[in-house]
Coordinates of C-alpha atoms in Angstrom, one line a residue:
Chain A
M28 CA -91.9 -10.8 67.4
V29 CA -93.4 -14.3 67.7
E30 CA -96.0 -14.3 64.9
E31 CA -99.1 -16.3 64.1
G32 CA -98.1 -19.5 62.5
D33 CA -94.6 -19.5 64.1
E34 CA -93.9 -23.0 65.4
V35 CA -93.3 -23.2 69.1
V36 CA -90.6 -25.8 69.6
I37 CA -91.0 -26.5 73.3
R38 CA -91.3 -30.3 73.7
D39 CA -92.2 -32.5 76.6
E40 CA -88.5 -32.9 77.6
T41 CA -87.7 -29.2 77.4
V42 CA -86.7 -27.9 80.8
L43 CA -85.0 -24.6 79.9
V44 CA -85.2 -22.0 77.2
S45 CA -82.1 -19.8 77.1
L46 CA -81.4 -16.9 74.8
M47 CA -79.7 -13.6 74.6
A48 CA -81.9 -10.6 75.3
A49 CA -80.0 -8.8 72.6
N50 CA -77.4 -10.3 70.3
N51 CA -73.8 -9.2 70.9
E52 CA -72.8 -9.0 67.2
V53 CA -75.8 -7.4 65.5
G54 CA -77.7 -5.9 68.4
T55 CA -81.0 -7.6 67.5
I56 CA -83.4 -7.6 70.5
A57 CA -85.1 -10.9 71.2
P58 CA -88.9 -11.0 71.9
I59 CA -88.2 -11.6 75.6
E60 CA -91.7 -10.7 76.7
E61 CA -93.4 -13.2 74.5
I62 CA -90.9 -15.9 75.2
G63 CA -91.3 -15.3 78.9
R64 CA -95.1 -15.6 78.6
I65 CA -94.8 -18.9 76.5
T66 CA -92.2 -20.5 78.8
S67 CA -94.3 -19.5 81.8
E68 CA -97.4 -21.1 80.3
E69 CA -95.5 -24.2 79.3
D70 CA -93.9 -24.3 82.8
V71 CA -90.4 -24.3 81.3
L72 CA -87.5 -22.3 82.9
F73 CA -86.5 -19.1 81.0
H74 CA -82.9 -17.9 81.1
T75 CA -81.7 -14.8 79.3
D76 CA -78.2 -13.5 78.8
A77 CA -78.8 -9.8 79.4
V78 CA -75.2 -8.8 79.2
Q79 CA -75.6 -6.6 76.1
A80 CA -79.1 -5.5 76.8
I81 CA -79.1 -4.4 80.4
G82 CA -77.6 -1.0 79.7
Y83 CA -80.3 -0.1 77.2
L84 CA -83.4 -2.2 77.9
E85 CA -85.6 -2.2 81.0
L86 CA -85.7 -5.8 82.0
D87 CA -88.1 -6.4 84.9
V88 CA -87.7 -10.1 85.7
D89 CA -91.2 -10.2 87.2
E90 CA -93.0 -8.5 84.3
L91 CA -91.1 -10.4 81.8
E92 CA -91.4 -13.8 83.6
I93 CA -87.6 -14.3 83.5
D94 CA -86.4 -17.1 85.8
L95 CA -82.7 -16.6 85.4
M96 CA -80.7 -13.6 84.0
S97 CA -77.0 -13.1 83.4
L98 CA -75.4 -9.7 83.8
S99 CA -71.9 -8.4 83.4
G100 CA -70.1 -5.3 84.6
H101 CA -67.9 -4.3 81.7
K102 CA -70.8 -3.6 79.3
I103 CA -72.4 -1.1 81.5
Y104 CA -69.3 1.0 82.5
G105 CA -68.7 -1.2 85.5
P106 CA -65.6 -3.2 86.4
K107 CA -64.3 -6.0 84.1
G108 CA -64.4 -9.6 85.3
V109 CA -67.5 -9.5 87.4
G110 CA -71.0 -10.6 86.6
A111 CA -74.2 -11.7 88.3
L112 CA -76.7 -14.4 87.8
Y113 CA -80.2 -13.7 88.9
V114 CA -82.1 -16.8 90.0
R115 CA -85.8 -16.5 90.8
Y116 CA -86.3 -17.7 94.3
G117 CA -87.5 -21.3 94.4
S118 CA -87.4 -21.7 90.6
T119 CA -84.6 -24.1 90.3
H120 CA -81.5 -25.7 91.9
I121 CA -78.2 -24.6 90.4
E122 CA -75.3 -27.0 90.7
P123 CA -72.2 -25.1 91.7
L124 CA -69.1 -25.3 89.4
V125 CA -66.7 -24.1 92.1
H126 CA -66.8 -26.0 95.4
G127 CA -65.0 -25.1 98.7
G128 CA -65.7 -22.9 101.6
G129 CA -69.4 -22.5 100.8
H130 CA -69.3 -18.8 100.1
E131 CA -72.4 -17.2 98.4
R132 CA -74.6 -19.8 100.1
G133 CA -72.6 -22.6 98.5
W134 CA -73.3 -21.4 94.9
R135 CA -69.8 -20.2 94.2
S136 CA -67.1 -20.9 96.8
G137 CA -64.1 -18.7 97.0
T138 CA -63.3 -15.3 98.6
L139 CA -65.5 -12.7 97.0
N140 CA -64.3 -10.1 94.5
T141 CA -65.6 -7.3 96.8
P142 CA -64.5 -4.3 94.8
G143 CA -65.9 -5.9 91.6
I144 CA -69.2 -6.6 93.3
V145 CA -69.5 -3.1 94.7
G146 CA -68.6 -1.7 91.3
L147 CA -71.1 -3.9 89.5
A148 CA -73.9 -2.8 91.9
K149 CA -73.0 0.9 91.4
A150 CA -72.8 0.4 87.6
I151 CA -76.3 -1.2 87.6
E152 CA -77.7 1.7 89.6
L153 CA -76.3 4.2 87.2
A154 CA -77.4 2.2 84.1
E155 CA -80.9 2.2 85.6
S156 CA -81.0 5.9 86.4
E157 CA -79.3 7.1 83.1
R158 CA -80.7 4.5 80.8
T159 CA -83.1 6.8 78.9
E160 CA -80.5 9.5 78.5
R161 CA -77.7 7.2 77.5
S162 CA -79.9 5.4 75.0
K163 CA -81.0 8.6 73.4
K164 CA -77.5 9.9 73.1
V165 CA -75.9 6.7 71.8
R166 CA -78.8 6.1 69.3
G167 CA -78.3 9.6 68.0
L168 CA -74.6 9.0 67.4
R169 CA -75.1 5.6 65.9
D170 CA -77.9 6.9 63.5
R171 CA -75.7 9.8 62.4
F172 CA -72.8 7.5 61.8
W173 CA -75.0 5.3 59.6
E174 CA -76.4 8.3 57.8
G175 CA -72.9 9.6 57.1
L176 CA -71.8 6.2 55.7
D177 CA -75.0 5.8 53.7
E178 CA -74.6 9.2 52.1
E179 CA -71.1 8.5 50.8
L180 CA -71.1 4.8 50.1
D181 CA -73.0 2.4 47.9
E182 CA -73.7 -1.2 48.6
I183 CA -73.6 -1.1 52.3
Y184 CA -76.1 -2.9 54.5
I185 CA -77.1 -3.0 58.1
N186 CA -77.1 -6.5 59.6
G187 CA -79.6 -7.5 62.2
H188 CA -83.2 -6.3 62.7
P189 CA -83.8 -2.9 61.2
D190 CA -85.8 -1.6 64.2
D191 CA -85.7 -4.1 67.1
R192 CA -82.0 -3.4 67.9
L193 CA -79.8 -2.0 70.6
P194 CA -79.0 1.7 70.2
N195 CA -75.3 1.2 70.6
N196 CA -74.6 -1.3 67.9
L197 CA -74.1 -1.1 64.2
S198 CA -73.2 -4.1 62.1
V199 CA -72.5 -3.1 58.6
S200 CA -71.6 -5.1 55.4
F201 CA -69.4 -3.2 53.0
V202 CA -69.9 -5.4 49.9
G203 CA -66.6 -6.1 48.1
V204 CA -64.4 -5.2 51.1
D205 CA -62.5 -7.8 53.2
N206 CA -63.6 -7.1 56.8
Q207 CA -60.3 -8.2 58.4
R208 CA -58.4 -5.8 56.1
L209 CA -60.8 -3.0 56.7
V210 CA -60.6 -3.4 60.5
G211 CA -56.9 -3.2 60.3
R212 CA -56.9 0.0 58.3
L213 CA -59.5 1.6 60.6
S214 CA -57.4 0.7 63.6
D215 CA -54.4 2.4 62.0
D216 CA -56.5 5.5 61.6
G217 CA -57.8 5.4 65.2
V218 CA -61.2 3.8 64.6
Y219 CA -61.6 0.5 66.5
A220 CA -64.2 -1.9 65.2
A221 CA -64.5 -5.7 65.1
T222 CA -65.4 -8.4 62.7
G223 CA -67.1 -10.7 65.1
S224 CA -67.6 -11.0 68.8
A225 CA -65.1 -9.5 71.2
C226 CA -64.1 -12.9 72.6
S227 CA -63.0 -14.2 69.2
T228 CA -61.1 -11.2 67.8
M229 CA -58.1 -13.4 67.3
E230 CA -60.0 -15.9 65.3
T231 CA -60.4 -15.5 61.5
K232 CA -63.3 -17.8 61.0
E233 CA -66.6 -16.3 60.1
S234 CA -69.1 -15.2 62.7
H235 CA -71.7 -17.9 63.4
V236 CA -74.2 -15.2 64.0
L237 CA -73.8 -13.8 60.5
T238 CA -73.6 -17.1 58.8
G239 CA -76.8 -18.1 60.6
M240 CA -78.5 -14.9 59.4
L241 CA -77.2 -14.3 56.0
S242 CA -76.9 -16.5 53.0
D243 CA -74.7 -14.1 51.0
D244 CA -71.0 -14.7 51.6
D245 CA -70.2 -11.2 50.3
R246 CA -72.2 -9.7 53.1
I247 CA -70.7 -12.0 55.8
E248 CA -67.1 -11.5 54.7
S249 CA -67.4 -7.7 54.5
S250 CA -69.2 -7.2 57.8
I251 CA -68.0 -5.0 60.6
R252 CA -69.4 -4.3 64.0
F253 CA -69.2 -0.8 65.4
G254 CA -70.0 0.0 69.0
F255 CA -71.0 3.4 70.4
G256 CA -70.7 4.6 73.9
K257 CA -72.1 7.4 76.1
D258 CA -68.7 9.1 76.1
N259 CA -68.4 9.3 72.3
T260 CA -68.8 12.8 70.9
E261 CA -70.4 14.1 67.7
S262 CA -67.0 15.2 66.3
E263 CA -65.6 11.7 66.9
I264 CA -68.5 10.4 64.8
E265 CA -67.9 12.8 62.0
E266 CA -64.2 11.8 62.0
A267 CA -65.1 8.1 62.1
I268 CA -67.4 8.5 59.1
E269 CA -64.6 10.1 57.1
V270 CA -62.1 7.4 58.1
V271 CA -64.5 4.6 57.2
V272 CA -65.6 6.2 53.9
N273 CA -62.0 6.8 52.8
N274 CA -60.8 3.3 53.7
V275 CA -63.8 1.6 52.1
N276 CA -63.3 3.6 48.9
R277 CA -59.6 2.9 48.9
L278 CA -60.1 -0.9 49.4
R279 CA -62.7 -1.0 46.7
K280 CA -60.5 0.9 44.3
F281 CA -57.7 -1.5 45.0
N282 CA -60.0 -4.5 44.3
D283 CA -61.0 -2.9 41.0
M284 CA -57.3 -2.7 40.0
M285 CA -56.7 -6.4 40.7
Chain B
M4 CA -40.2 -33.5 108.0
V5 CA -40.6 -36.8 106.3
E6 CA -38.6 -39.1 108.6
E7 CA -37.0 -42.5 108.2
G8 CA -39.6 -45.1 108.6
D9 CA -42.5 -42.9 107.5
E10 CA -44.7 -44.7 105.1
V11 CA -44.8 -43.3 101.6
V12 CA -48.4 -43.8 100.5
I13 CA -48.0 -43.2 96.8
R14 CA -49.6 -46.2 95.0
D15 CA -49.6 -47.3 91.3
E16 CA -52.8 -45.4 90.6
T17 CA -51.8 -42.2 92.3
V18 CA -51.7 -39.4 89.8
L19 CA -51.6 -36.3 92.0
V20 CA -50.5 -35.3 95.5
S21 CA -52.1 -32.1 96.6
L22 CA -51.5 -30.4 99.9
M23 CA -51.4 -27.0 101.6
A24 CA -47.9 -25.5 101.8
A25 CA -49.0 -24.1 105.1
N26 CA -52.2 -24.9 107.0
N27 CA -54.8 -22.1 107.2
E28 CA -55.9 -22.8 110.8
V29 CA -52.7 -23.6 112.7
G30 CA -50.0 -22.3 110.3
T31 CA -48.0 -25.6 110.2
I32 CA -45.7 -25.7 107.2
A33 CA -45.7 -28.9 105.2
P34 CA -42.4 -30.5 104.1
I35 CA -42.9 -29.2 100.6
E36 CA -39.3 -29.7 99.5
E37 CA -39.3 -33.4 100.4
I38 CA -42.7 -34.1 99.0
G39 CA -41.6 -32.4 95.8
R40 CA -38.6 -34.6 95.6
I41 CA -40.7 -37.8 96.3
T42 CA -43.4 -36.9 93.8
S43 CA -40.9 -36.1 91.2
E44 CA -39.1 -39.4 91.7
E45 CA -42.3 -41.3 91.7
D46 CA -43.5 -39.3 88.6
V47 CA -46.6 -38.1 90.3
L48 CA -47.9 -34.6 89.9
F49 CA -47.5 -32.3 92.9
H50 CA -50.0 -29.5 93.6
T51 CA -49.7 -27.2 96.5
D52 CA -52.1 -24.6 97.9
A53 CA -49.8 -21.8 98.7
V54 CA -52.5 -19.2 99.6
Q55 CA -51.4 -19.0 103.2
A56 CA -47.7 -19.5 102.6
I57 CA -46.8 -17.3 99.7
G58 CA -46.5 -14.1 101.8
Y59 CA -44.0 -15.7 104.2
L60 CA -42.2 -18.6 102.4
E61 CA -40.0 -18.5 99.4
L62 CA -41.6 -21.1 97.1
D63 CA -39.5 -21.6 94.0
V64 CA -41.5 -24.0 91.8
D65 CA -38.4 -25.3 90.1
E66 CA -36.3 -25.8 93.2
L67 CA -39.2 -27.4 95.0
E68 CA -40.4 -29.5 92.0
I69 CA -43.9 -28.1 92.2
D70 CA -46.1 -28.8 89.2
L71 CA -49.2 -26.8 90.2
M72 CA -49.5 -24.0 92.7
S73 CA -52.5 -22.0 93.8
L74 CA -52.2 -18.4 95.0
S75 CA -54.7 -15.8 96.2
G76 CA -54.6 -12.0 96.4
H77 CA -56.2 -11.2 99.7
K78 CA -53.7 -13.1 101.9
I79 CA -50.9 -11.0 100.6
Y80 CA -52.5 -7.5 100.8
G81 CA -53.7 -7.8 97.3
P82 CA -57.3 -7.5 96.0
K83 CA -60.0 -9.9 97.2
G84 CA -61.6 -12.3 94.7
V85 CA -58.6 -13.0 92.5
G86 CA -56.2 -15.9 92.5
A87 CA -53.8 -17.7 90.2
L88 CA -53.0 -21.3 89.4
Y89 CA -49.5 -21.9 88.3
V90 CA -49.2 -24.9 85.9
R91 CA -45.8 -26.2 84.9
Y92 CA -45.6 -26.1 81.1
G93 CA -46.3 -29.4 79.6
S94 CA -46.9 -31.1 83.0
T95 CA -50.6 -31.8 82.7
H96 CA -53.9 -30.9 80.9
I97 CA -56.4 -29.0 83.0
E98 CA -60.0 -29.4 82.1
P99 CA -61.7 -26.0 82.2
L100 CA -64.6 -25.5 84.5
V101 CA -65.9 -22.4 82.7
H102 CA -66.4 -22.6 79.0
G103 CA -67.2 -19.9 76.5
G104 CA -65.3 -17.3 74.5
G105 CA -62.0 -19.1 75.0
H106 CA -60.2 -16.5 77.1
E107 CA -57.0 -17.3 78.9
R108 CA -56.2 -19.8 76.2
G109 CA -59.4 -21.6 76.9
W110 CA -58.6 -22.4 80.5
R111 CA -61.1 -20.0 81.9
S112 CA -63.5 -18.3 79.6
G113 CA -65.0 -14.9 80.5
T114 CA -64.0 -11.3 80.4
L115 CA -60.9 -11.0 82.7
N116 CA -60.9 -9.2 86.0
T117 CA -58.2 -6.8 84.8
P118 CA -58.0 -4.6 88.0
G119 CA -57.8 -7.8 90.1
I120 CA -55.1 -9.4 88.0
V121 CA -53.0 -6.2 88.0
G122 CA -53.4 -5.9 91.7
L123 CA -52.5 -9.5 92.3
A124 CA -49.3 -9.2 90.3
K125 CA -48.3 -6.1 92.2
A126 CA -49.1 -7.8 95.5
I127 CA -46.9 -10.7 94.6
E128 CA -44.1 -8.4 93.6
L129 CA -44.3 -6.6 97.0
A130 CA -44.7 -9.8 98.9
E131 CA -41.5 -11.0 97.3
S132 CA -39.5 -7.9 97.9
E133 CA -40.8 -7.3 101.5
R134 CA -41.0 -11.0 102.6
T135 CA -38.1 -11.0 105.0
E136 CA -39.0 -7.7 106.6
R137 CA -42.7 -8.6 106.9
S138 CA -41.9 -12.0 108.3
K139 CA -39.6 -10.6 110.9
K140 CA -42.1 -8.0 112.1
V141 CA -45.1 -10.3 112.2
R142 CA -43.2 -13.0 113.9
G143 CA -42.0 -10.5 116.6
L144 CA -45.6 -9.4 117.2
R145 CA -47.0 -12.9 117.3
D146 CA -44.2 -14.2 119.7
R147 CA -44.7 -11.2 122.0
F148 CA -48.5 -11.9 122.0
W149 CA -47.9 -15.5 123.0
E150 CA -45.4 -14.5 125.6
G151 CA -47.9 -12.0 127.1
L152 CA -50.6 -14.6 127.3
D153 CA -48.3 -17.3 128.6
E154 CA -47.1 -15.0 131.4
E155 CA -50.7 -14.3 132.6
L156 CA -52.6 -17.5 131.9
D157 CA -52.3 -21.2 132.9
E158 CA -53.4 -24.1 130.8
I159 CA -53.1 -22.5 127.4
Y160 CA -51.5 -24.4 124.5
I161 CA -50.3 -23.6 121.0
N162 CA -51.8 -25.8 118.3
G163 CA -49.8 -26.9 115.3
H164 CA -46.1 -27.4 114.9
P165 CA -44.1 -25.6 117.5
D166 CA -41.4 -24.5 115.0
D167 CA -42.4 -25.2 111.4
R168 CA -45.1 -22.7 111.3
L169 CA -46.0 -19.4 109.6
P170 CA -45.0 -16.3 111.4
N171 CA -48.4 -14.7 111.2
N172 CA -50.5 -17.3 112.8
L173 CA -51.3 -18.4 116.4
S174 CA -53.8 -21.1 117.2
V175 CA -54.2 -21.3 121.0
S176 CA -56.4 -23.5 123.2
F177 CA -57.6 -21.9 126.4
V178 CA -58.6 -25.0 128.3
G179 CA -62.0 -24.6 130.0
V180 CA -63.1 -21.7 127.8
D181 CA -65.8 -22.1 125.1
N182 CA -64.1 -20.7 122.0
Q183 CA -67.3 -19.3 120.4
R184 CA -68.1 -17.4 123.5
L185 CA -64.5 -16.1 123.8
V186 CA -64.5 -15.0 120.2
G187 CA -67.7 -13.0 120.8
R188 CA -66.3 -11.3 123.9
L189 CA -63.1 -10.4 122.2
S190 CA -64.9 -9.0 119.2
D191 CA -66.9 -6.8 121.6
D192 CA -63.6 -5.5 122.9
G193 CA -62.1 -4.9 119.5
V194 CA -60.0 -8.0 119.1
Y195 CA -61.1 -10.1 116.1
A196 CA -60.2 -13.7 116.2
A197 CA -61.7 -16.9 114.7
T198 CA -62.6 -20.4 115.9
G199 CA -61.9 -22.1 112.6
S200 CA -61.2 -21.2 109.0
A201 CA -62.4 -17.9 107.6
C202 CA -64.7 -19.6 105.2
S203 CA -66.7 -21.3 107.9
T204 CA -67.1 -18.5 110.5
M205 CA -70.8 -19.0 110.4
E206 CA -70.6 -22.7 111.2
T207 CA -70.5 -23.9 114.7
K208 CA -69.2 -27.4 114.1
E209 CA -65.6 -28.2 115.1
S210 CA -62.7 -27.6 112.9
H211 CA -61.7 -30.7 111.0
V212 CA -58.1 -29.6 111.2
L213 CA -58.1 -29.5 115.0
T214 CA -60.1 -32.7 115.4
G215 CA -57.6 -34.4 113.0
M216 CA -54.7 -33.1 115.1
L217 CA -55.9 -33.3 118.7
S218 CA -57.6 -36.0 120.7
D219 CA -58.5 -33.8 123.6
D220 CA -62.0 -32.2 123.2
D221 CA -61.1 -29.6 125.7
R222 CA -58.3 -28.3 123.5
I223 CA -60.5 -28.4 120.4
E224 CA -63.5 -26.6 121.9
S225 CA -61.3 -23.9 123.5
S226 CA -59.2 -23.2 120.5
I227 CA -58.9 -19.8 118.8
R228 CA -57.0 -18.6 115.8
F229 CA -55.2 -15.3 115.9
G230 CA -53.8 -13.6 112.8
F231 CA -51.1 -11.0 112.7
G232 CA -50.4 -8.5 109.9
K233 CA -47.6 -6.2 108.8
D234 CA -49.7 -3.2 109.8
N235 CA -50.3 -4.3 113.4
T236 CA -48.4 -2.3 116.0
E237 CA -46.7 -3.2 119.3
S238 CA -49.3 -1.2 121.3
E239 CA -52.1 -3.1 119.6
I240 CA -50.5 -6.3 120.7
E241 CA -50.2 -5.2 124.3
E242 CA -53.8 -4.1 124.2
A243 CA -54.9 -7.4 122.7
I244 CA -53.0 -9.4 125.4
E245 CA -54.9 -7.5 128.0
V246 CA -58.2 -8.0 126.4
V247 CA -57.6 -11.7 125.9
V248 CA -56.3 -12.3 129.4
N249 CA -59.2 -10.4 131.0
N250 CA -61.8 -12.3 129.0
V251 CA -60.3 -15.7 129.5
N252 CA -60.1 -15.0 133.3
R253 CA -63.7 -13.8 133.4
L254 CA -65.0 -16.8 131.5
R255 CA -63.0 -19.2 133.6
K256 CA -64.3 -17.5 136.8
F257 CA -67.8 -17.8 135.4
N258 CA -67.3 -21.5 134.8
D259 CA -66.1 -22.0 138.4
M260 CA -69.3 -20.4 139.7
M261 CA -71.5 -22.7 137.7

């Protein structure tokens, strides 16, 4: 929410505002509608990375006054390695990165990934028609997971916005527990979680999202991101709660012995 | 063939020689081995676009002293929209075009097209094991097609090198016939051919390959490229000969009446 008194930082030389519709690490949803209204009033282009959001939020580019929007297949049960960039007709000129035969009206030369494109289109169609149902199911599983952890464990915290968040994401800090170590233990027990973004799973440095949000090192270094999907089951969630609780307790006990 | 007396145009400031292993429009095979030897002696990087060639030529990057080689899936019965760039270890630094999560060791960020990559690898494996067989079959069909045209039609010419050419390609000039018109007629009769490269089928301007090779406008404007594949049959070839001969005769007759 943009609130009264918030500073609007659009300057004379600002040509573009670009932000994620929802954050990939903590699931916080950006106030797209208000930003779209402001950028439109200020006559500044508005781009949003909707890769994480498109499966769960209804993003009407006209209503939300979005000029450019990025999408990706693999976050909505579509093929990996294919995405799309929506560009509002007449809004701007995009300089191509890949030159050559002039495919896609010169925007991206090269023989097209036909199966990927068809798959992406179908995935978008399904995401659209099943959005409400998927959101409800995934939110239920995610909330039950949190409830289960919260019943059994002290000093755990949700990262990101408490309410304005995607239904499929849960970023949790388990204070006193090293997140790299916990992720390893969970993986051994069949629960796959991540410390940061999916792109940087091989990196050990701290998430810039969490360091930007949190001042407390304990919370940053003990934070884990869980993702939930439409094909997860209630029994998987109960099992995952048990695995996480056991491992957190074990790691905390180990810390106490040191 | 690089011949005695040919000028070698590598200068002090030359850092890279890049050329197609085989031309996409006329199928002429470049003297890769000799160029690899020269660039290696002159300590200049050598890149070859092997997209057209890889299905029919054995291109050993070590033997041929190739530093960089481009490949593509769709020319070797693999998936569309996926390719590969071979870079000799330690030969050069490639500046990425796409930045982001640091995938592919930072060379090309973005979630990978996994099905495409797996498909490309399998297609290369099959191209390798079936190369001799495919080449032989496709060359036989192509040669029979030319023979059939040559028996029935006067004033037709093969474009490109008479011998050093890919087995799957035939670029023919039908003197006196407008190639755009002929391509349209053939398409109506179920024979799909092209005037220029596949990327520029919507363009009507003349092929830069043919204008670079030929001085005779008649030959350029009457030139058509036929492609042959491993799944074509002898009876398809006989049918195609008939369709081409009939249409060329009809268009030439029409010209005579004007």
